[in-house]
PDB file of C-alpha atoms in Angstrom:
ATOM      1  CA  UNK Y  28       0.000   0.000   0.000  1.00  0.00           C
ATOM      2  CA  UNK Y  29       1.699   3.186  -1.175  1.00  0.00           C
ATOM      3  CA  UNK Y  30      -0.099   5.396   1.338  1.00  0.00           C
ATOM      4  CA  UNK Y  31       1.745   3.622   4.161  1.00  0.00           C
ATOM      5  CA  UNK Y  32       4.960   5.216   2.955  1.00  0.00           C
ATOM      6  CA  UNK Y  33       3.626   8.782   2.925  1.00  0.00           C
ATOM      7  CA  UNK Y  34       4.802  11.518   5.274  1.00  0.00           C
ATOM      8  CA  UNK Y  35       1.218  12.096   6.393  1.00  0.00           C
ATOM      9  CA  UNK Y  36       0.771   8.510   7.621  1.00  0.00           C
ATOM     10  CA  UNK Y  37       4.152   8.505   9.368  1.00  0.00           C
ATOM     11  CA  UNK Y  38       3.352  11.830  11.012  1.00  0.00           C
ATOM     12  CA  UNK Y  39      -0.080  10.551  12.103  1.00  0.00           C
ATOM     13  CA  UNK Y  40       1.482   7.547  13.814  1.00  0.00           C
ATOM     14  CA  UNK Y  41       3.990   9.870  15.446  1.00  0.00           C
ATOM     15  CA  UNK Y  42       1.232  12.179  16.610  1.00  0.00           C
ATOM     16  CA  UNK Y  43      -0.586   9.345  18.355  1.00  0.00           C
ATOM     17  CA  UNK Y  44       2.535   7.834  19.891  1.00  0.00           C
ATOM     18  CA  UNK Y  45       2.781  10.046  23.025  1.00  0.00           C
ATOM     19  CA  UNK Y  46      -0.851   9.439  23.963  1.00  0.00           C
ATOM     20  CA  UNK Y  47      -0.580   5.717  23.268  1.00  0.00           C
ATOM     21  CA  UNK Y  48       2.489   5.585  25.531  1.00  0.00           C
ATOM     22  CA  UNK Y  49       0.646   7.452  28.278  1.00  0.00           C
ATOM     23  CA  UNK Y  50      -2.361   5.116  27.990  1.00  0.00           C
ATOM     24  CA  UNK Y  51       0.012   2.155  28.331  1.00  0.00           C
ATOM     25  CA  UNK Y  52       1.607   3.656  31.451  1.00  0.00           C
ATOM     26  CA  UNK Y  53      -1.819   4.307  32.990  1.00  0.00           C
ATOM     27  CA  UNK Y  54      -2.949   0.784  32.170  1.00  0.00           C
ATOM     28  CA  UNK Y  55       0.140  -0.727  33.782  1.00  0.00           C
ATOM     29  CA  UNK Y  56      -0.268   1.480  36.855  1.00  0.00           C
ATOM     30  CA  UNK Y  57      -3.925   0.476  37.281  1.00  0.00           C
ATOM     31  CA  UNK Y  58      -5.258   4.014  36.827  1.00  0.00           C
ATOM     32  CA  UNK Y  59      -7.547   3.069  33.930  1.00  0.00           C
ATOM     33  CA  UNK Y  60      -8.938   0.120  35.862  1.00  0.00           C
ATOM     34  CA  UNK Y  61      -9.596   2.394  38.854  1.00  0.00           C
ATOM     35  CA  UNK Y  62     -11.447   4.901  36.639  1.00  0.00           C
ATOM     36  CA  UNK Y  63     -13.733   2.204  35.195  1.00  0.00           C
ATOM     37  CA  UNK Y  64     -14.286   0.746  38.652  1.00  0.00           C
ATOM     38  CA  UNK Y  65     -15.807   4.065  39.701  1.00  0.00           C
ATOM     39  CA  UNK Y  66     -18.332   3.641  36.858  1.00  0.00           C
ATOM     40  CA  UNK Y  67     -19.237   0.046  37.697  1.00  0.00           C
ATOM     41  CA  UNK Y  68     -22.749   0.986  38.807  1.00  0.00           C
ATOM     42  CA  UNK Y  69     -23.372   3.242  35.803  1.00  0.00           C
ATOM     43  CA  UNK Y  70     -25.139   2.281  32.524  1.00  0.00           C
ATOM     44  CA  UNK Y  71     -22.957   0.816  29.781  1.00  0.00           C
ATOM     45  CA  UNK Y  72     -23.208   4.074  27.835  1.00  0.00           C
ATOM     46  CA  UNK Y  73     -21.466   5.881  30.679  1.00  0.00           C
ATOM     47  CA  UNK Y  74     -18.586   3.411  30.515  1.00  0.00           C
ATOM     48  CA  UNK Y  75     -18.435   3.705  26.735  1.00  0.00           C
ATOM     49  CA  UNK Y  76     -17.969   7.502  26.935  1.00  0.00           C
ATOM     50  CA  UNK Y  77     -14.299   7.536  28.094  1.00  0.00           C
ATOM     51  CA  UNK Y  78     -13.455   4.855  25.522  1.00  0.00           C
ATOM     52  CA  UNK Y  79     -14.999   6.914  22.717  1.00  0.00           C
ATOM     53  CA  UNK Y  80     -13.263  10.025  24.044  1.00  0.00           C
ATOM     54  CA  UNK Y  81      -9.877   8.300  24.000  1.00  0.00           C
ATOM     55  CA  UNK Y  82     -10.385   7.157  20.414  1.00  0.00           C
ATOM     56  CA  UNK Y  83     -11.501  10.639  19.325  1.00  0.00           C
ATOM     57  CA  UNK Y  84      -8.458  12.282  20.928  1.00  0.00           C
ATOM     58  CA  UNK Y  85      -6.131   9.722  19.315  1.00  0.00           C
ATOM     59  CA  UNK Y  86      -7.648  10.476  15.897  1.00  0.00           C
ATOM     60  CA  UNK Y  87      -7.290  14.225  16.478  1.00  0.00           C
ATOM     61  CA  UNK Y  88      -3.660  13.913  17.561  1.00  0.00           C
ATOM     62  CA  UNK Y  89      -2.941  11.689  14.560  1.00  0.00           C
ATOM     63  CA  UNK Y  90      -4.536  14.250  12.259  1.00  0.00           C
ATOM     64  CA  UNK Y  91      -2.431  17.063  13.743  1.00  0.00           C
ATOM     65  CA  UNK Y  92       0.766  15.038  13.467  1.00  0.00           C
ATOM     66  CA  UNK Y  93      -0.023  13.996   9.894  1.00  0.00           C
ATOM     67  CA  UNK Y  94      -0.718  17.556   8.770  1.00  0.00           C
ATOM     68  CA  UNK Y  95       2.486  18.848  10.377  1.00  0.00           C
ATOM     69  CA  UNK Y  96       4.570  16.123   8.697  1.00  0.00           C
ATOM     70  CA  UNK Y  97       2.830  16.556   5.348  1.00  0.00           C
ATOM     71  CA  UNK Y  98       3.299  20.296   5.128  1.00  0.00           C
ATOM     72  CA  UNK Y  99       6.811  20.003   6.510  1.00  0.00           C
ATOM     73  CA  UNK Y 100       7.765  18.518   3.128  1.00  0.00           C
ATOM     74  CA  UNK Y 101       9.912  15.872   4.798  1.00  0.00           C
ATOM     75  CA  UNK Y 102      10.719  13.113   2.256  1.00  0.00           C
ATOM     76  CA  UNK Y 103      12.340  10.849   4.853  1.00  0.00           C
ATOM     77  CA  UNK Y 104       9.651   8.693   6.487  1.00  0.00           C
ATOM     78  CA  UNK Y 105      11.516   8.234   9.777  1.00  0.00           C
ATOM     79  CA  UNK Y 106      12.061  11.979  10.069  1.00  0.00           C
ATOM     80  CA  UNK Y 107       8.400  12.579   9.198  1.00  0.00           C
ATOM     81  CA  UNK Y 108       7.478  10.310  12.108  1.00  0.00           C
ATOM     82  CA  UNK Y 109       9.596  12.377  14.500  1.00  0.00           C
ATOM     83  CA  UNK Y 110       8.210  15.589  13.020  1.00  0.00           C
ATOM     84  CA  UNK Y 111       4.662  14.354  13.577  1.00  0.00           C
ATOM     85  CA  UNK Y 112       5.370  13.819  17.294  1.00  0.00           C
ATOM     86  CA  UNK Y 113       6.222  17.478  17.877  1.00  0.00           C
ATOM     87  CA  UNK Y 114       2.927  19.443  17.940  1.00  0.00           C
ATOM     88  CA  UNK Y 115       0.728  16.783  19.629  1.00  0.00           C
ATOM     89  CA  UNK Y 116       3.406  16.073  22.247  1.00  0.00           C
ATOM     90  CA  UNK Y 117       3.587  19.790  23.027  1.00  0.00           C
ATOM     91  CA  UNK Y 118      -0.196  19.967  23.468  1.00  0.00           C
ATOM     92  CA  UNK Y 119      -0.250  16.923  25.745  1.00  0.00           C
ATOM     93  CA  UNK Y 120       2.671  18.128  27.858  1.00  0.00           C
ATOM     94  CA  UNK Y 121       1.009  21.534  28.257  1.00  0.00           C
ATOM     95  CA  UNK Y 122      -2.282  19.948  29.316  1.00  0.00           C
ATOM     96  CA  UNK Y 123      -0.472  17.732  31.813  1.00  0.00           C
ATOM     97  CA  UNK Y 124       1.509  20.648  33.239  1.00  0.00           C
ATOM     98  CA  UNK Y 125      -1.584  22.688  34.106  1.00  0.00           C
ATOM     99  CA  UNK Y 126      -3.410  19.752  35.704  1.00  0.00           C
ATOM    100  CA  UNK Y 127      -3.896  20.227  39.444  1.00  0.00           C
ATOM    101  CA  UNK Y 128      -2.148  17.834  41.798  1.00  0.00           C
ATOM    102  CA  UNK Y 129      -4.762  18.047  44.531  1.00  0.00           C
ATOM    103  CA  UNK Y 130      -8.494  17.438  44.602  1.00  0.00           C
ATOM    104  CA  UNK Y 131     -10.419  19.287  41.916  1.00  0.00           C
ATOM    105  CA  UNK Y 132     -12.736  21.963  43.342  1.00  0.00           C
ATOM    106  CA  UNK Y 133     -15.622  23.091  41.143  1.00  0.00           C
ATOM    107  CA  UNK Y 134     -17.893  26.082  41.638  1.00  0.00           C
ATOM    108  CA  UNK Y 135     -21.374  24.754  42.388  1.00  0.00           C
ATOM    109  CA  UNK Y 136     -24.689  26.557  42.542  1.00  0.00           C
ATOM    110  CA  UNK Y 137     -27.052  25.688  45.384  1.00  0.00           C
ATOM    111  CA  UNK Y 138     -30.386  24.916  43.773  1.00  0.00           C
ATOM    112  CA  UNK Y 139     -33.580  25.963  45.501  1.00  0.00           C
ATOM    113  CA  UNK Y 140     -36.109  23.340  46.562  1.00  0.00           C
ATOM    114  CA  UNK Y 141     -39.695  24.560  46.487  1.00  0.00           C
ATOM    115  CA  UNK Y 142     -41.536  24.276  49.783  1.00  0.00           C
ATOM    116  CA  UNK Y 143     -45.303  24.476  49.896  1.00  0.00           C
ATOM    117  CA  UNK Y 144     -46.699  26.547  52.761  1.00  0.00           C
ATOM    118  CA  UNK Y 145     -50.358  26.061  53.597  1.00  0.00           C
ATOM    119  CA  UNK Y 146     -50.996  27.730  56.987  1.00  0.00           C
ATOM    120  CA  UNK Y 147     -54.273  27.232  58.791  1.00  0.00           C
ATOM    121  CA  UNK Y 148     -56.572  30.283  58.992  1.00  0.00           C
ATOM    122  CA  UNK Y 149     -55.923  30.819  62.704  1.00  0.00           C
ATOM    123  CA  UNK Y 150     -52.177  30.546  62.211  1.00  0.00           C
ATOM    124  CA  UNK Y 151     -52.355  33.024  59.330  1.00  0.00           C
ATOM    125  CA  UNK Y 152     -54.303  35.547  61.437  1.00  0.00           C
ATOM    126  CA  UNK Y 153     -51.864  35.199  64.316  1.00  0.00           C
ATOM    127  CA  UNK Y 154     -48.963  35.647  61.917  1.00  0.00           C
ATOM    128  CA  UNK Y 155     -50.484  38.800  60.419  1.00  0.00           C
ATOM    129  CA  UNK Y 156     -51.128  40.120  63.931  1.00  0.00           C
ATOM    130  CA  UNK Y 157     -47.495  39.584  64.877  1.00  0.00           C
ATOM    131  CA  UNK Y 158     -46.404  41.486  61.759  1.00  0.00           C
ATOM    132  CA  UNK Y 159     -48.654  44.453  62.644  1.00  0.00           C
ATOM    133  CA  UNK Y 160     -47.452  44.539  66.240  1.00  0.00           C
ATOM    134  CA  UNK Y 161     -43.822  44.209  65.220  1.00  0.00           C
ATOM    135  CA  UNK Y 162     -44.183  46.966  62.619  1.00  0.00           C
ATOM    136  CA  UNK Y 163     -45.961  49.331  65.018  1.00  0.00           C
ATOM    137  CA  UNK Y 164     -43.315  49.020  67.715  1.00  0.00           C
ATOM    138  CA  UNK Y 165     -40.253  48.555  65.501  1.00  0.00           C
ATOM    139  CA  UNK Y 166     -38.788  51.855  66.607  1.00  0.00           C
ATOM    140  CA  UNK Y 167     -39.232  51.035  70.300  1.00  0.00           C
ATOM    141  CA  UNK Y 168     -37.521  47.629  70.152  1.00  0.00           C
ATOM    142  CA  UNK Y 169     -33.734  47.319  70.358  1.00  0.00           C
ATOM    143  CA  UNK Y 170     -32.052  45.927  67.277  1.00  0.00           C
ATOM    144  CA  UNK Y 171     -30.949  42.297  67.575  1.00  0.00           C
ATOM    145  CA  UNK Y 172     -28.254  40.653  65.512  1.00  0.00           C
ATOM    146  CA  UNK Y 173     -29.507  37.893  63.237  1.00  0.00           C
ATOM    147  CA  UNK Y 174     -28.563  34.420  64.508  1.00  0.00           C
ATOM    148  CA  UNK Y 175     -25.690  32.713  62.736  1.00  0.00           C
ATOM    149  CA  UNK Y 176     -27.052  30.326  60.079  1.00  0.00           C
ATOM    150  CA  UNK Y 177     -26.688  26.615  60.679  1.00  0.00           C
ATOM    151  CA  UNK Y 178     -26.417  23.881  58.058  1.00  0.00           C
ATOM    152  CA  UNK Y 179     -27.113  20.160  57.952  1.00  0.00           C
ATOM    153  CA  UNK Y 180     -25.720  18.177  55.016  1.00  0.00           C
ATOM    154  CA  UNK Y 181     -27.894  15.252  53.909  1.00  0.00           C
ATOM    155  CA  UNK Y 182     -25.553  12.743  52.255  1.00  0.00           C
ATOM    156  CA  UNK Y 183     -27.810   9.672  52.294  1.00  0.00           C
ATOM    157  CA  UNK Y 184     -28.433   9.949  48.554  1.00  0.00           C
ATOM    158  CA  UNK Y 185     -24.757   9.599  47.615  1.00  0.00           C
ATOM    159  CA  UNK Y 186     -22.856   7.527  50.151  1.00  0.00           C
ATOM    160  CA  UNK Y 187     -24.886   6.935  53.261  1.00  0.00           C
ATOM    161  CA  UNK Y 188     -22.813   7.925  56.265  1.00  0.00           C
ATOM    162  CA  UNK Y 189     -19.906   9.327  54.160  1.00  0.00           C
ATOM    163  CA  UNK Y 190     -17.331   9.442  56.983  1.00  0.00           C
ATOM    164  CA  UNK Y 191     -14.810  11.334  54.812  1.00  0.00           C
ATOM    165  CA  UNK Y 192     -17.189  14.205  53.996  1.00  0.00           C
ATOM    166  CA  UNK Y 193     -16.007  17.597  55.274  1.00  0.00           C
ATOM    167  CA  UNK Y 194     -17.117  21.198  54.857  1.00  0.00           C
ATOM    168  CA  UNK Y 195     -14.595  24.020  54.952  1.00  0.00           C
ATOM    169  CA  UNK Y 196     -15.720  27.626  55.448  1.00  0.00           C
ATOM    170  CA  UNK Y 197     -13.759  30.489  53.901  1.00  0.00           C
ATOM    171  CA  UNK Y 198     -13.957  34.264  54.029  1.00  0.00           C
ATOM    172  CA  UNK Y 199     -13.891  36.633  51.052  1.00  0.00           C
ATOM    173  CA  UNK Y 200     -10.088  36.423  50.826  1.00  0.00           C
ATOM    174  CA  UNK Y 201     -10.080  32.609  50.707  1.00  0.00           C
ATOM    175  CA  UNK Y 202      -8.739  32.113  54.229  1.00  0.00           C
ATOM    176  CA  UNK Y 203     -10.021  29.022  56.034  1.00  0.00           C
ATOM    177  CA  UNK Y 204     -12.179  29.911  59.032  1.00  0.00           C
ATOM    178  CA  UNK Y 205     -13.240  26.443  60.165  1.00  0.00           C
ATOM    179  CA  UNK Y 206     -13.520  22.862  58.965  1.00  0.00           C
ATOM    180  CA  UNK Y 207     -16.124  20.364  60.163  1.00  0.00           C
ATOM    181  CA  UNK Y 208     -16.895  16.698  59.512  1.00  0.00           C
ATOM    182  CA  UNK Y 209     -20.366  16.171  58.059  1.00  0.00           C
ATOM    183  CA  UNK Y 210     -22.372  13.231  56.813  1.00  0.00           C
ATOM    184  CA  UNK Y 211     -21.861  10.903  59.765  1.00  0.00           C
ATOM    185  CA  UNK Y 212     -24.301   8.340  61.112  1.00  0.00           C
ATOM    186  CA  UNK Y 213     -26.218  11.132  62.848  1.00  0.00           C
ATOM    187  CA  UNK Y 214     -27.177  14.524  61.490  1.00  0.00           C
ATOM    188  CA  UNK Y 215     -24.544  17.091  62.419  1.00  0.00           C
ATOM    189  CA  UNK Y 216     -25.506  20.738  62.768  1.00  0.00           C
ATOM    190  CA  UNK Y 217     -22.709  23.010  61.543  1.00  0.00           C
ATOM    191  CA  UNK Y 218     -22.660  26.684  62.512  1.00  0.00           C
ATOM    192  CA  UNK Y 219     -21.459  29.018  59.784  1.00  0.00           C
ATOM    193  CA  UNK Y 220     -18.774  31.505  60.939  1.00  0.00           C
ATOM    194  CA  UNK Y 221     -19.883  35.137  60.902  1.00  0.00           C
ATOM    195  CA  UNK Y 222     -17.423  36.280  58.223  1.00  0.00           C
ATOM    196  CA  UNK Y 223     -17.734  33.214  55.981  1.00  0.00           C
ATOM    197  CA  UNK Y 224     -18.758  33.900  52.398  1.00  0.00           C
ATOM    198  CA  UNK Y 225     -18.204  30.491  50.789  1.00  0.00           C
ATOM    199  CA  UNK Y 226     -17.772  26.831  51.677  1.00  0.00           C
ATOM    200  CA  UNK Y 227     -16.169  23.757  50.115  1.00  0.00           C
ATOM    201  CA  UNK Y 228     -17.723  20.308  50.483  1.00  0.00           C
ATOM    202  CA  UNK Y 229     -15.254  17.464  49.911  1.00  0.00           C
ATOM    203  CA  UNK Y 230     -14.717  13.796  50.646  1.00  0.00           C
ATOM    204  CA  UNK Y 231     -17.615  12.354  48.618  1.00  0.00           C
ATOM    205  CA  UNK Y 232     -16.380   9.141  46.951  1.00  0.00           C
ATOM    206  CA  UNK Y 233     -15.546   9.418  43.226  1.00  0.00           C
ATOM    207  CA  UNK Y 234     -16.706  13.067  43.162  1.00  0.00           C
ATOM    208  CA  UNK Y 235     -14.996  16.425  42.775  1.00  0.00           C
ATOM    209  CA  UNK Y 236     -15.191  18.873  45.650  1.00  0.00           C
ATOM    210  CA  UNK Y 237     -17.922  21.521  45.418  1.00  0.00           C
ATOM    211  CA  UNK Y 238     -17.440  25.185  46.301  1.00  0.00           C
ATOM    212  CA  UNK Y 239     -20.636  27.171  46.863  1.00  0.00           C
ATOM    213  CA  UNK Y 240     -21.551  30.663  47.966  1.00  0.00           C
ATOM    214  CA  UNK Y 241     -23.188  31.059  51.369  1.00  0.00           C
ATOM    215  CA  UNK Y 242     -25.008  34.143  50.105  1.00  0.00           C
ATOM    216  CA  UNK Y 243     -27.321  31.855  48.138  1.00  0.00           C
ATOM    217  CA  UNK Y 244     -28.655  30.408  51.397  1.00  0.00           C
ATOM    218  CA  UNK Y 245     -31.453  32.461  52.943  1.00  0.00           C
ATOM    219  CA  UNK Y 246     -30.945  33.333  56.650  1.00  0.00           C
ATOM    220  CA  UNK Y 247     -33.410  31.852  59.126  1.00  0.00           C
ATOM    221  CA  UNK Y 248     -36.716  33.680  59.241  1.00  0.00           C
ATOM    222  CA  UNK Y 249     -38.582  34.761  62.354  1.00  0.00           C
ATOM    223  CA  UNK Y 250     -40.851  31.710  62.131  1.00  0.00           C
ATOM    224  CA  UNK Y 251     -37.967  29.292  61.714  1.00  0.00           C
ATOM    225  CA  UNK Y 252     -35.945  30.676  64.613  1.00  0.00           C
ATOM    226  CA  UNK Y 253     -32.701  28.751  64.917  1.00  0.00           C
ATOM    227  CA  UNK Y 254     -33.826  25.910  62.655  1.00  0.00           C
ATOM    228  CA  UNK Y 255     -30.822  24.829  60.504  1.00  0.00           C
ATOM    229  CA  UNK Y 256     -30.959  24.774  56.720  1.00  0.00           C
ATOM    230  CA  UNK Y 257     -30.834  21.264  55.274  1.00  0.00           C
ATOM    231  CA  UNK Y 258     -28.577  20.872  52.217  1.00  0.00           C
ATOM    232  CA  UNK Y 259     -29.229  17.742  50.167  1.00  0.00           C
ATOM    233  CA  UNK Y 260     -26.094  16.351  48.499  1.00  0.00           C
ATOM    234  CA  UNK Y 261     -26.298  14.300  45.296  1.00  0.00           C
ATOM    235  CA  UNK Y 262     -23.809  13.574  42.545  1.00  0.00           C
ATOM    236  CA  UNK Y 263     -24.163  13.482  38.771  1.00  0.00           C
ATOM    237  CA  UNK Y 264     -22.058  12.033  35.963  1.00  0.00           C
ATOM    238  CA  UNK Y 265     -20.149  14.660  33.987  1.00  0.00           C
ATOM    239  CA  UNK Y 266     -18.699  13.405  30.703  1.00  0.00           C
ATOM    240  CA  UNK Y 267     -16.467  16.473  30.376  1.00  0.00           C
ATOM    241  CA  UNK Y 268     -14.456  15.019  33.279  1.00  0.00           C
ATOM    242  CA  UNK Y 269     -13.591  12.072  31.005  1.00  0.00           C
ATOM    243  CA  UNK Y 270     -12.029  14.424  28.461  1.00  0.00           C
ATOM    244  CA  UNK Y 271     -10.013  16.267  31.124  1.00  0.00           C
ATOM    245  CA  UNK Y 272      -8.848  12.952  32.582  1.00  0.00           C
ATOM    246  CA  UNK Y 273      -7.743  11.704  29.153  1.00  0.00           C
ATOM    247  CA  UNK Y 274      -5.828  14.934  28.586  1.00  0.00           C
ATOM    248  CA  UNK Y 275      -3.784  14.318  31.726  1.00  0.00           C
ATOM    249  CA  UNK Y 276      -5.752  15.655  34.696  1.00  0.00           C
ATOM    250  CA  UNK Y 277      -5.287  12.650  36.961  1.00  0.00           C
ATOM    251  CA  UNK Y 278      -6.848  14.427  39.955  1.00  0.00           C
ATOM    252  CA  UNK Y 279     -10.310  14.830  38.435  1.00  0.00           C
ATOM    253  CA  UNK Y 280     -13.187  12.484  39.318  1.00  0.00           C
ATOM    254  CA  UNK Y 281     -16.019  11.317  37.018  1.00  0.00           C
ATOM    255  CA  UNK Y 282     -18.822  12.760  39.171  1.00  0.00           C
ATOM    256  CA  UNK Y 283     -19.735  16.324  40.190  1.00  0.00           C
ATOM    257  CA  UNK Y 284     -21.734  17.248  43.284  1.00  0.00           C
ATOM    258  CA  UNK Y 285     -25.188  18.835  43.201  1.00  0.00           C
ATOM    259  CA  UNK Y 286     -26.501  20.775  46.194  1.00  0.00           C
ATOM    260  CA  UNK Y 287     -30.143  21.532  46.973  1.00  0.00           C
ATOM    261  CA  UNK Y 288     -31.500  23.528  49.893  1.00  0.00           C
ATOM    262  CA  UNK Y 289     -35.025  24.561  50.867  1.00  0.00           C
ATOM    263  CA  UNK Y 290     -33.657  27.853  52.137  1.00  0.00           C
ATOM    264  CA  UNK Y 291     -31.895  28.787  48.936  1.00  0.00           C
ATOM    265  CA  UNK Y 292     -32.985  31.955  47.196  1.00  0.00           C
TER     266      UNK Y 292
END
């Protein structure tokens, strides 16, 4: 076959070589097996996604290497192979260099859960009366600081007790104010520090850490008093994580966290 001796074909093989070598290293180190083990409970289509992504990236790298070798006008096939390695290898090394070495933290929006309120007539009248009294004497009453919000993380939907789950509170500058274990056998009420503006939930198996804004959580109302806000934690499959993992981000996990709270605005 004459096309086997073309610079384009030699460059295409060269372009795929770095990724093929990295796949071999990951396979020998058990990283690929670990990734598929995390998807054992998922539908077969979810397992097929990283395989299809790997093939697509190999084809793209081969195309880049073939084009570089072809337009490099290199008549020597062995040199065309080396020339085809250049651009794809640079792209892969760049992607691997920017990959984080620690757990991946993703910005997550706290979704609101609708709560139906159907007060009885007597309760509604009493509530309206309290509003009128409070409004009429607002100037006579001393101002009271709002109670610090409290959170409960419901992790039953993702990992049951989840002993490794932790929440870390940060201020506007990113400094850590406190860190608490959540998701144990019993519900744990966590008090949010006064100056905290965001929090990071981590430790959910096979999932990336989630950073969310505390401003999206409504403060306790007068009726609720000191009742804590319940945050339901679930996880969802994100196929973009497959692509980032194939490109060299070994710290990323296949699942992202989803947060829902009845007190969210």
